[in-house]
PDB file of C-alpha atoms in Angstrom:
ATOM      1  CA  UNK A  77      15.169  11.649   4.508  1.00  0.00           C
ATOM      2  CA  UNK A  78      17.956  13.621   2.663  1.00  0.00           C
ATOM      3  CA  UNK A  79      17.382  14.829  -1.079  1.00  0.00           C
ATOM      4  CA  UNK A  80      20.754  13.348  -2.024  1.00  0.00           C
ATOM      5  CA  UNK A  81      20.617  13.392  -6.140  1.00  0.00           C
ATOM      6  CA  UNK A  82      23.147  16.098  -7.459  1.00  0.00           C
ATOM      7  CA  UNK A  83      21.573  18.320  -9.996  1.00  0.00           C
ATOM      8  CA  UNK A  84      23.836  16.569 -12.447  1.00  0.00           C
ATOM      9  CA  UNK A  85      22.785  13.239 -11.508  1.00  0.00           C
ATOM     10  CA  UNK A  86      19.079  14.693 -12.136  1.00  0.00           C
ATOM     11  CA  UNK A  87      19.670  15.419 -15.729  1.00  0.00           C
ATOM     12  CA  UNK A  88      21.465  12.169 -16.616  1.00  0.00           C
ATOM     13  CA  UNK A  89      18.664  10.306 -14.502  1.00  0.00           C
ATOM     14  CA  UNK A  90      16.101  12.455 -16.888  1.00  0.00           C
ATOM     15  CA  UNK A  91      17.507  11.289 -20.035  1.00  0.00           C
ATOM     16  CA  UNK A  92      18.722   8.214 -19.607  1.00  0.00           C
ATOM     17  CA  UNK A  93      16.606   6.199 -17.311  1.00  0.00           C
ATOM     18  CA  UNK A  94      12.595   5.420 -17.051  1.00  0.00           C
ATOM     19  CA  UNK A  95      10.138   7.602 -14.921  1.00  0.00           C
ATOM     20  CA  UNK A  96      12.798   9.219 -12.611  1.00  0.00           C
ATOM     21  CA  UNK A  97      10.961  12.225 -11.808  1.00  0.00           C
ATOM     22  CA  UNK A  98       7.012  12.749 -10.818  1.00  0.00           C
ATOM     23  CA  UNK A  99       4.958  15.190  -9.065  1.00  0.00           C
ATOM     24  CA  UNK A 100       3.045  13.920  -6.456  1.00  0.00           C
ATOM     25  CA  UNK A 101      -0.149  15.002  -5.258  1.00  0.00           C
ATOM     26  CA  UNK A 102       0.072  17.802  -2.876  1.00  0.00           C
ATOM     27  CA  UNK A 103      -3.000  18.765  -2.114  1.00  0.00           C
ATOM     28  CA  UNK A 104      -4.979  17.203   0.915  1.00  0.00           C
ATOM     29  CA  UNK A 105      -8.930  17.687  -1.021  1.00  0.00           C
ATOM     30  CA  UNK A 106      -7.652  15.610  -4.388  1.00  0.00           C
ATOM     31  CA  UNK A 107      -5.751  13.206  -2.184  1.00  0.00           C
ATOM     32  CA  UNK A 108      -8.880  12.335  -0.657  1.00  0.00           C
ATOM     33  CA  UNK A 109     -11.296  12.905  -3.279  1.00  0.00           C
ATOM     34  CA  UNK A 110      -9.080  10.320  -5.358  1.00  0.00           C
ATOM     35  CA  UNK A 111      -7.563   8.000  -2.873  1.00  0.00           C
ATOM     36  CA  UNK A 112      -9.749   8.641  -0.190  1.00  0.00           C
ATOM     37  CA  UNK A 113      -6.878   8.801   2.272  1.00  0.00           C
ATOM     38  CA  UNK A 114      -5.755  11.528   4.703  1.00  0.00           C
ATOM     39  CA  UNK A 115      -2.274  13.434   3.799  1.00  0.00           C
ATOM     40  CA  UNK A 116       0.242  12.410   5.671  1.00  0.00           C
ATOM     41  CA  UNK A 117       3.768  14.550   6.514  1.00  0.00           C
ATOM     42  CA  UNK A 118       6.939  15.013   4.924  1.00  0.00           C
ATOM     43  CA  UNK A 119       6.352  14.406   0.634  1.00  0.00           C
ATOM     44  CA  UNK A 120       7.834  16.848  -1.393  1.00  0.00           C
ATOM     45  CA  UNK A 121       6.169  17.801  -4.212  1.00  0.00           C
ATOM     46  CA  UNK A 122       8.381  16.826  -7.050  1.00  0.00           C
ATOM     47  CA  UNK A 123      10.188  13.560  -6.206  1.00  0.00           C
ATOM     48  CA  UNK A 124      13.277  11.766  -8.056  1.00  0.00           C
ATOM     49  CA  UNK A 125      15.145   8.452  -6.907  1.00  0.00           C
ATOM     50  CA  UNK A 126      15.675   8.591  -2.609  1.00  0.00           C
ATOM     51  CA  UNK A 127      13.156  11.810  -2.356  1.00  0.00           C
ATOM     52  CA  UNK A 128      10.408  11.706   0.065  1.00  0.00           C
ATOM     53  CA  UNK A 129       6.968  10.379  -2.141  1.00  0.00           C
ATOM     54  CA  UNK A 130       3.721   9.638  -1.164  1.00  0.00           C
ATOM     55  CA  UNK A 131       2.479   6.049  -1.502  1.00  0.00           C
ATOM     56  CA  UNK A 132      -0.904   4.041  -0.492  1.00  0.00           C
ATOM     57  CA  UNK A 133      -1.131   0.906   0.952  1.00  0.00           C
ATOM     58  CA  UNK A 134      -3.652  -1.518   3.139  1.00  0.00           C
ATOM     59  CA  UNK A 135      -2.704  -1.403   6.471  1.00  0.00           C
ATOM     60  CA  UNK A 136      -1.532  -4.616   8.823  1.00  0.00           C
ATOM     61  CA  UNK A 137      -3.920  -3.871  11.235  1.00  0.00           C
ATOM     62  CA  UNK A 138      -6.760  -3.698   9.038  1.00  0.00           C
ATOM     63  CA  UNK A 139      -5.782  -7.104   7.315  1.00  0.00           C
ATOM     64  CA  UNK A 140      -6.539  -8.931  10.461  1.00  0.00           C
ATOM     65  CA  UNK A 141      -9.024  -7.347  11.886  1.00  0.00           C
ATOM     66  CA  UNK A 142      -7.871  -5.580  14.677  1.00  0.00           C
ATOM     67  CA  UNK A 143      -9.419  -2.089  15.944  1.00  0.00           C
ATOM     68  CA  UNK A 144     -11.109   0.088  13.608  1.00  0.00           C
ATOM     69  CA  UNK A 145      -7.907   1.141  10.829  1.00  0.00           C
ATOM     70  CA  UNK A 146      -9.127   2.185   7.690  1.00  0.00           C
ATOM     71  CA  UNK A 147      -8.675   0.194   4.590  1.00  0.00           C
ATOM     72  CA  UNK A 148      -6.299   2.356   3.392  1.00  0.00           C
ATOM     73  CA  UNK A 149      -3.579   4.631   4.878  1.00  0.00           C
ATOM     74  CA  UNK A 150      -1.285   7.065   2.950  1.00  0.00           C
ATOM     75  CA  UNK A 151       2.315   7.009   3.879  1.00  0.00           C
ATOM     76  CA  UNK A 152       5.586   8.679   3.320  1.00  0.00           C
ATOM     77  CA  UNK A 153       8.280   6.692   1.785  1.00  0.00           C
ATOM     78  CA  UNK A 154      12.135   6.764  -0.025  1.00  0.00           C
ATOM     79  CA  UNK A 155      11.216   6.694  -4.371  1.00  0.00           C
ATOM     80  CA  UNK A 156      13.126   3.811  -4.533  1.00  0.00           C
ATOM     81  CA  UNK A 157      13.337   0.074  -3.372  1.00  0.00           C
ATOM     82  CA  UNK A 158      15.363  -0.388  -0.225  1.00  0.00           C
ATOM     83  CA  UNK A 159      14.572  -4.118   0.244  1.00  0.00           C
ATOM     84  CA  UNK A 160      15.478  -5.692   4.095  1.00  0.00           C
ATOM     85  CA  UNK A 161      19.271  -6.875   3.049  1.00  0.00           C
ATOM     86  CA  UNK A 162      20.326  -3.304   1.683  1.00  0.00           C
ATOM     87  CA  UNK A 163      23.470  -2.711   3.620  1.00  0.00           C
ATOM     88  CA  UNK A 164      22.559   1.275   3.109  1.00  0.00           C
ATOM     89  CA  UNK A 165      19.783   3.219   1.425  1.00  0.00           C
ATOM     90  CA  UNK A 166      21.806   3.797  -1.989  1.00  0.00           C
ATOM     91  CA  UNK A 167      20.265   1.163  -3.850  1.00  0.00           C
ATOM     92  CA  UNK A 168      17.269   3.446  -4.069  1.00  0.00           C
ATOM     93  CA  UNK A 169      18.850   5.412  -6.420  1.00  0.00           C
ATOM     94  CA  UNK A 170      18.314   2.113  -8.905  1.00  0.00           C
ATOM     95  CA  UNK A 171      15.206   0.627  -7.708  1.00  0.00           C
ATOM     96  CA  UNK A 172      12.663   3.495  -8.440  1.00  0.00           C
ATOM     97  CA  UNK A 173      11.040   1.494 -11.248  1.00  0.00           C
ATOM     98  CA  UNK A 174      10.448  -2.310 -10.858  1.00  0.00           C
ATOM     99  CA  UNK A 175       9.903  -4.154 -14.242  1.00  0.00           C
ATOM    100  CA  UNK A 176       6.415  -6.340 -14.061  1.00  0.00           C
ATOM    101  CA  UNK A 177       7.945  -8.894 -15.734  1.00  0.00           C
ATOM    102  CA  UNK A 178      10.806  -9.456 -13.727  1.00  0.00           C
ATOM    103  CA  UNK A 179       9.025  -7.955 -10.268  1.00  0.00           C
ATOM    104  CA  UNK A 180       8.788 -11.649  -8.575  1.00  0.00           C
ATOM    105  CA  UNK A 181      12.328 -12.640  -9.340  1.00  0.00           C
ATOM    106  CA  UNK A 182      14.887  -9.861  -8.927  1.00  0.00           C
ATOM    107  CA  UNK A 183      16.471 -10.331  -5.315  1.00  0.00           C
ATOM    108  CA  UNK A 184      15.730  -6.640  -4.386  1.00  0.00           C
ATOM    109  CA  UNK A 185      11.825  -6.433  -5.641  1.00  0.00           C
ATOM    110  CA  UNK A 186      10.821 -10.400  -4.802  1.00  0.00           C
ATOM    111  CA  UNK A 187       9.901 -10.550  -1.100  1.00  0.00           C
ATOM    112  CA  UNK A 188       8.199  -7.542  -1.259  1.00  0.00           C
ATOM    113  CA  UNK A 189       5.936  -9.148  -4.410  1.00  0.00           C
ATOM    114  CA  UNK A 190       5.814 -12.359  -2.554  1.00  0.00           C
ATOM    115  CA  UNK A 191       4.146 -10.449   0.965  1.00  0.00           C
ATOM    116  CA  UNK A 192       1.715  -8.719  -1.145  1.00  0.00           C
ATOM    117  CA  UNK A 193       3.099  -5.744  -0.087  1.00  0.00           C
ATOM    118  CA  UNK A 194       1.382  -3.453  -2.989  1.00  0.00           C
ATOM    119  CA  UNK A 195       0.770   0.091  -2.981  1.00  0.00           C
ATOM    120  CA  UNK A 196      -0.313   2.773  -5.126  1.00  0.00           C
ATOM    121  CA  UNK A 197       2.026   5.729  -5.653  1.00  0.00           C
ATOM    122  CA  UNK A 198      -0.252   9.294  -6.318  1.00  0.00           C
ATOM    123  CA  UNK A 199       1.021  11.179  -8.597  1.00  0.00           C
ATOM    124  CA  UNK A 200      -0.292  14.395 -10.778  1.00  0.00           C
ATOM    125  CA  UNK A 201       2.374  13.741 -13.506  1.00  0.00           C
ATOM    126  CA  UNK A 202       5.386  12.306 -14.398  1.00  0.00           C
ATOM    127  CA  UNK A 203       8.280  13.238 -16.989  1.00  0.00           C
ATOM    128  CA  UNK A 204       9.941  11.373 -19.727  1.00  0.00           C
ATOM    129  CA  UNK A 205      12.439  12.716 -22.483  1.00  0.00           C
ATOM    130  CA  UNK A 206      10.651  13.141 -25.663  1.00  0.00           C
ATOM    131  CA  UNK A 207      13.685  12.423 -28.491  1.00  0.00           C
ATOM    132  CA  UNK A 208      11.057  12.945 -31.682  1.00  0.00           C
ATOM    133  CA  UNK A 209      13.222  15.988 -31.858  1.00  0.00           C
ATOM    134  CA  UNK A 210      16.797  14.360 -31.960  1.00  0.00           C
ATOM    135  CA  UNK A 211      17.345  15.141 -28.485  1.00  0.00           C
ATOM    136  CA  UNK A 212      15.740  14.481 -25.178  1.00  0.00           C
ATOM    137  CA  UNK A 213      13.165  17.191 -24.500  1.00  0.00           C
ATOM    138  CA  UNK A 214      11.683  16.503 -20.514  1.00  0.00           C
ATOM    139  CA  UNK A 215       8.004  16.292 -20.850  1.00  0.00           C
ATOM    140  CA  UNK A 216       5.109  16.335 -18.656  1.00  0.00           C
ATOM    141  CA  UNK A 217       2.594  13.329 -18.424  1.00  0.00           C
ATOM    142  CA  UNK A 218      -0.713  13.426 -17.187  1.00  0.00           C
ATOM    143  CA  UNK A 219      -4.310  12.094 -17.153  1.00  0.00           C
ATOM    144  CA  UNK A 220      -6.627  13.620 -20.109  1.00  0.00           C
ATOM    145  CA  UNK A 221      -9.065  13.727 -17.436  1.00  0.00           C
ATOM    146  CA  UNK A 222      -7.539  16.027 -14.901  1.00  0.00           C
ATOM    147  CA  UNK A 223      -7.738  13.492 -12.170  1.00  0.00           C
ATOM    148  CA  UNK A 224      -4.553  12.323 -10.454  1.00  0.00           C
ATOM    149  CA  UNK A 225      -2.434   9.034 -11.551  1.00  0.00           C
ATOM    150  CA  UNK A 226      -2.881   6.105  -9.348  1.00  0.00           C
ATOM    151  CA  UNK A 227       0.139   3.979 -10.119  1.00  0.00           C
ATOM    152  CA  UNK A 228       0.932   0.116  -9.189  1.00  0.00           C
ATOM    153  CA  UNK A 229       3.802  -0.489  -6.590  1.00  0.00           C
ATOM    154  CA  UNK A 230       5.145  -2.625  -4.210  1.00  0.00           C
ATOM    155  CA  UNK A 231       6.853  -1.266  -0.711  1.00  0.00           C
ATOM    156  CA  UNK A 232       8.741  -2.333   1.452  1.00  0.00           C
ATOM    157  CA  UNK A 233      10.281  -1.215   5.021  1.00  0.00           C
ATOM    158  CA  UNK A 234      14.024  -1.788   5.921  1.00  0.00           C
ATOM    159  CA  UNK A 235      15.842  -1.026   9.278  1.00  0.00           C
ATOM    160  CA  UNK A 236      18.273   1.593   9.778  1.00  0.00           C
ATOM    161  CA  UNK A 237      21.681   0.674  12.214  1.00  0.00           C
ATOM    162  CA  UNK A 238      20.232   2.882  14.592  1.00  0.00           C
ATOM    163  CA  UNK A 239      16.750   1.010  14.813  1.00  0.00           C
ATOM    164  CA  UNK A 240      14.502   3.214  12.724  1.00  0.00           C
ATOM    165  CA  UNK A 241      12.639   1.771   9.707  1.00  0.00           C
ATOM    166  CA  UNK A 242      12.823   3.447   6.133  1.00  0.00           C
ATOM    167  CA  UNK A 243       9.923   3.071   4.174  1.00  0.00           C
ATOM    168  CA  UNK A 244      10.044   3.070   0.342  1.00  0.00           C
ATOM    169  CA  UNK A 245       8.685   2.049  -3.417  1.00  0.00           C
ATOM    170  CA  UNK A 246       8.445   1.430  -6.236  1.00  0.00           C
ATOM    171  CA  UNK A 247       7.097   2.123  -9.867  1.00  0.00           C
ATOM    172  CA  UNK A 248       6.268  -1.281 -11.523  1.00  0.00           C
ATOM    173  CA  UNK A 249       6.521  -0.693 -14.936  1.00  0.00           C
ATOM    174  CA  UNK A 250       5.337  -2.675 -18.473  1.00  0.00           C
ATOM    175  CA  UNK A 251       6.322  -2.457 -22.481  1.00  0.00           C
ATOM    176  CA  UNK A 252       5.325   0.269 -24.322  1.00  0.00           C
ATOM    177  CA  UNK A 253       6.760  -0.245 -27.665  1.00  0.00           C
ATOM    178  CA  UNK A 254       3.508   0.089 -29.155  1.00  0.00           C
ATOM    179  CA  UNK A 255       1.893   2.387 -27.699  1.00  0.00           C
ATOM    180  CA  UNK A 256       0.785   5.434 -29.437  1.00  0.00           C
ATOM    181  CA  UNK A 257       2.357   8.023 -27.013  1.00  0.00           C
ATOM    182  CA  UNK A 258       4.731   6.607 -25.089  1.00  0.00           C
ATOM    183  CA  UNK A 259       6.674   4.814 -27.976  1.00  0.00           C
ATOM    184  CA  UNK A 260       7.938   8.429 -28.337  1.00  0.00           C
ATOM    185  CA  UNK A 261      10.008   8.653 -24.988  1.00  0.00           C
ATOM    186  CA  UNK A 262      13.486   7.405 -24.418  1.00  0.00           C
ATOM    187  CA  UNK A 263      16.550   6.547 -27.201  1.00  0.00           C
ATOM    188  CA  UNK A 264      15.054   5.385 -30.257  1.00  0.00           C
ATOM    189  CA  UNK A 265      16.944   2.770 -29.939  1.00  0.00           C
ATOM    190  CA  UNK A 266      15.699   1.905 -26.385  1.00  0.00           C
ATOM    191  CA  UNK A 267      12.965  -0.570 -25.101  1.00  0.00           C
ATOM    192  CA  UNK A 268       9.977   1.647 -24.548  1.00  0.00           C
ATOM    193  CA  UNK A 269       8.363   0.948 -21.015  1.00  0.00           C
ATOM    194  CA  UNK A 270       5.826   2.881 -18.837  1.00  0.00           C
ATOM    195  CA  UNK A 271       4.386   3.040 -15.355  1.00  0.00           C
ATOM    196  CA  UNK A 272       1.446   1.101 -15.109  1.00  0.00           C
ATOM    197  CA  UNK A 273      -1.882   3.255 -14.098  1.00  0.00           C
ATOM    198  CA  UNK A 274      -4.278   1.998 -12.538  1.00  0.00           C
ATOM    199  CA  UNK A 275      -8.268   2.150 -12.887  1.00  0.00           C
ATOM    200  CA  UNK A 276      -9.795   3.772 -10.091  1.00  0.00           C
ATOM    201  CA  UNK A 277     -12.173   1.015 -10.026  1.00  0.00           C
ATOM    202  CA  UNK A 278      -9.001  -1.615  -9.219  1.00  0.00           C
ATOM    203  CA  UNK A 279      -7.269  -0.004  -6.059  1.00  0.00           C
ATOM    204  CA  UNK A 280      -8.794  -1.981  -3.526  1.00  0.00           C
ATOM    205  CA  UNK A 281      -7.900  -4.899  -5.522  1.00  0.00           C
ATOM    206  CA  UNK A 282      -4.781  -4.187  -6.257  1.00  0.00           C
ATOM    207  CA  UNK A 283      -4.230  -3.527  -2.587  1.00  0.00           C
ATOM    208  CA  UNK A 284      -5.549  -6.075  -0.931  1.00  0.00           C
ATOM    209  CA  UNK A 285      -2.888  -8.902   0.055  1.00  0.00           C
ATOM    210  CA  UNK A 286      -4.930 -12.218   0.462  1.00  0.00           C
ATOM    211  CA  UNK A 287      -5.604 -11.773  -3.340  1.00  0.00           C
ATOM    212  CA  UNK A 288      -3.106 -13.819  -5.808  1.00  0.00           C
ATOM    213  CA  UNK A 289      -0.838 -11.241  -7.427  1.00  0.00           C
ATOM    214  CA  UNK A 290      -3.711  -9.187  -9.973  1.00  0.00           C
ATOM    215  CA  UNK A 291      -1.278  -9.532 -13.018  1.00  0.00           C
ATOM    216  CA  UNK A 292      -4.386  -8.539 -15.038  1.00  0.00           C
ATOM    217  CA  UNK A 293      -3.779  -5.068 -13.846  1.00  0.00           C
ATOM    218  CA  UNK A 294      -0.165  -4.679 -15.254  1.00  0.00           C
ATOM    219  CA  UNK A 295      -1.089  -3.376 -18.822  1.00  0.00           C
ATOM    220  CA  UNK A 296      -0.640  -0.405 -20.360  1.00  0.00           C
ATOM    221  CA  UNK A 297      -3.188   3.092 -20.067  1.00  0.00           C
ATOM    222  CA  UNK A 298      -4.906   4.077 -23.614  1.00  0.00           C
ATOM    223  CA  UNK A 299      -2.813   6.926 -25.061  1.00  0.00           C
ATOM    224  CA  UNK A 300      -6.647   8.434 -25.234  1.00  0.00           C
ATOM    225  CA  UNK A 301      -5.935   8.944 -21.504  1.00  0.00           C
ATOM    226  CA  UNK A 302      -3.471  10.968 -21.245  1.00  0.00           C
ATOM    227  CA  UNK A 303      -1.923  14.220 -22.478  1.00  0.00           C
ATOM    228  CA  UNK A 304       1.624  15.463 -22.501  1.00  0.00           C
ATOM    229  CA  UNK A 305       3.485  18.552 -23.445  1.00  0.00           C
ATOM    230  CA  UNK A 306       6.581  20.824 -22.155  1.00  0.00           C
TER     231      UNK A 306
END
């Protein structure tokens, strides 16, 4: 999987768009402390729209009972939505954030709502332009607690001409208008959304597939919980 975004591309992506950049979680021990999940090969540590991200999902095999796969399995996937009709893998430079709201509808986010086919992204930040300044000033996000960010996705796979199978995700994402922190990020004159970040206590939940879609879940993180700064 090729880093393809042109440093140019970066910066407009930065300003202009919602949660295009993260850090994911690099370290094996938090990865399984948090997730419990082995690391798997091939993330990079900061990720933008068609990089290589880590993402956590409930295995196939698992689901019906076959053979002894764990509950969970960490994978490595395209930041971005390449759903199953994609005549390439450029749409994934669009599809990095999916909005809940819209998630079972849009044509390249609804089958993979409609399978179940959730996942958490891990992530140890992300970055948002801070404009309480008059100009966008990339931040750093994080958890107040120190632990990693578990945040909802969906996946998907799609096949290549040559056979192999991409693998890739997305962000779902809810309003933030309100919110004490993240009303601060993006245009003032923009809608203000963020990713949604999940309770420790809810991944199996929101991973499992023979439960009806956990809409619950989609809400927003107390600004208590998290910390930012350059």
């Amino acid at each position: 999987m090729q880093n393809t975004v042109h440093s140019s591309s970066i910066r407009a992506l930065t300003i202009l768009r919602m949660c295009a950049h993260y850090q994911t979680v690099t370290k094996p021990e938090r990865l399984r402390d948090v997730f419990k999940v082995a690391m798997p090969q091939g993330a990079v540590a900061d990720v933008w729209p068609s990089y290589a991200g880590l993402f956590i999902r409930h295995p196939k095999e698992a689901q019906h009972g076959e053979g002894m796969a764990p509950w969970r399995e960490a994978m490595t996937g395209s930041f971005g939505l390449v759903p199953h009709w994609a005549k390439d893998t450029s749409l994934a430079k669009r599809t990095y954030n999916a909005r809940s709201e819209t998630v079972a509808t849009k044509p390249s986010y609804r089958d993979a709502w409609r399978l179940g086919r959730r996942c958490i992204i891990p992530a140890e930040a992300i970055y948002e332009p801070d404009w309480r300044s008059g100009r966008a000033v990339p931040t750093r996000i994080a958890r107040a607690d120190g632990r990693p960010m578990g945040i909802a996705g969906i996946w998907t796979g799609w096949r290549a001409p040559d056979g192999t199978v991409l693998r890739s995700m997305s962000m779902l994402t809810v309003n933030a208008d309100d919110h004490p922190l993240m009303r601060h990020f993006h245009r003032p004159e923009d809608e203000k959304r963020m990713v949604v970040i999940l309770e420790e206590a809810d991944f199996d939940a929101w991973l499992d597939p023979n439960r009806g879609a956990p809409v619950s879940m989609l809400g927003c993180l107390d600004a208590g919980g998290l910390i930012s700064g350059v």
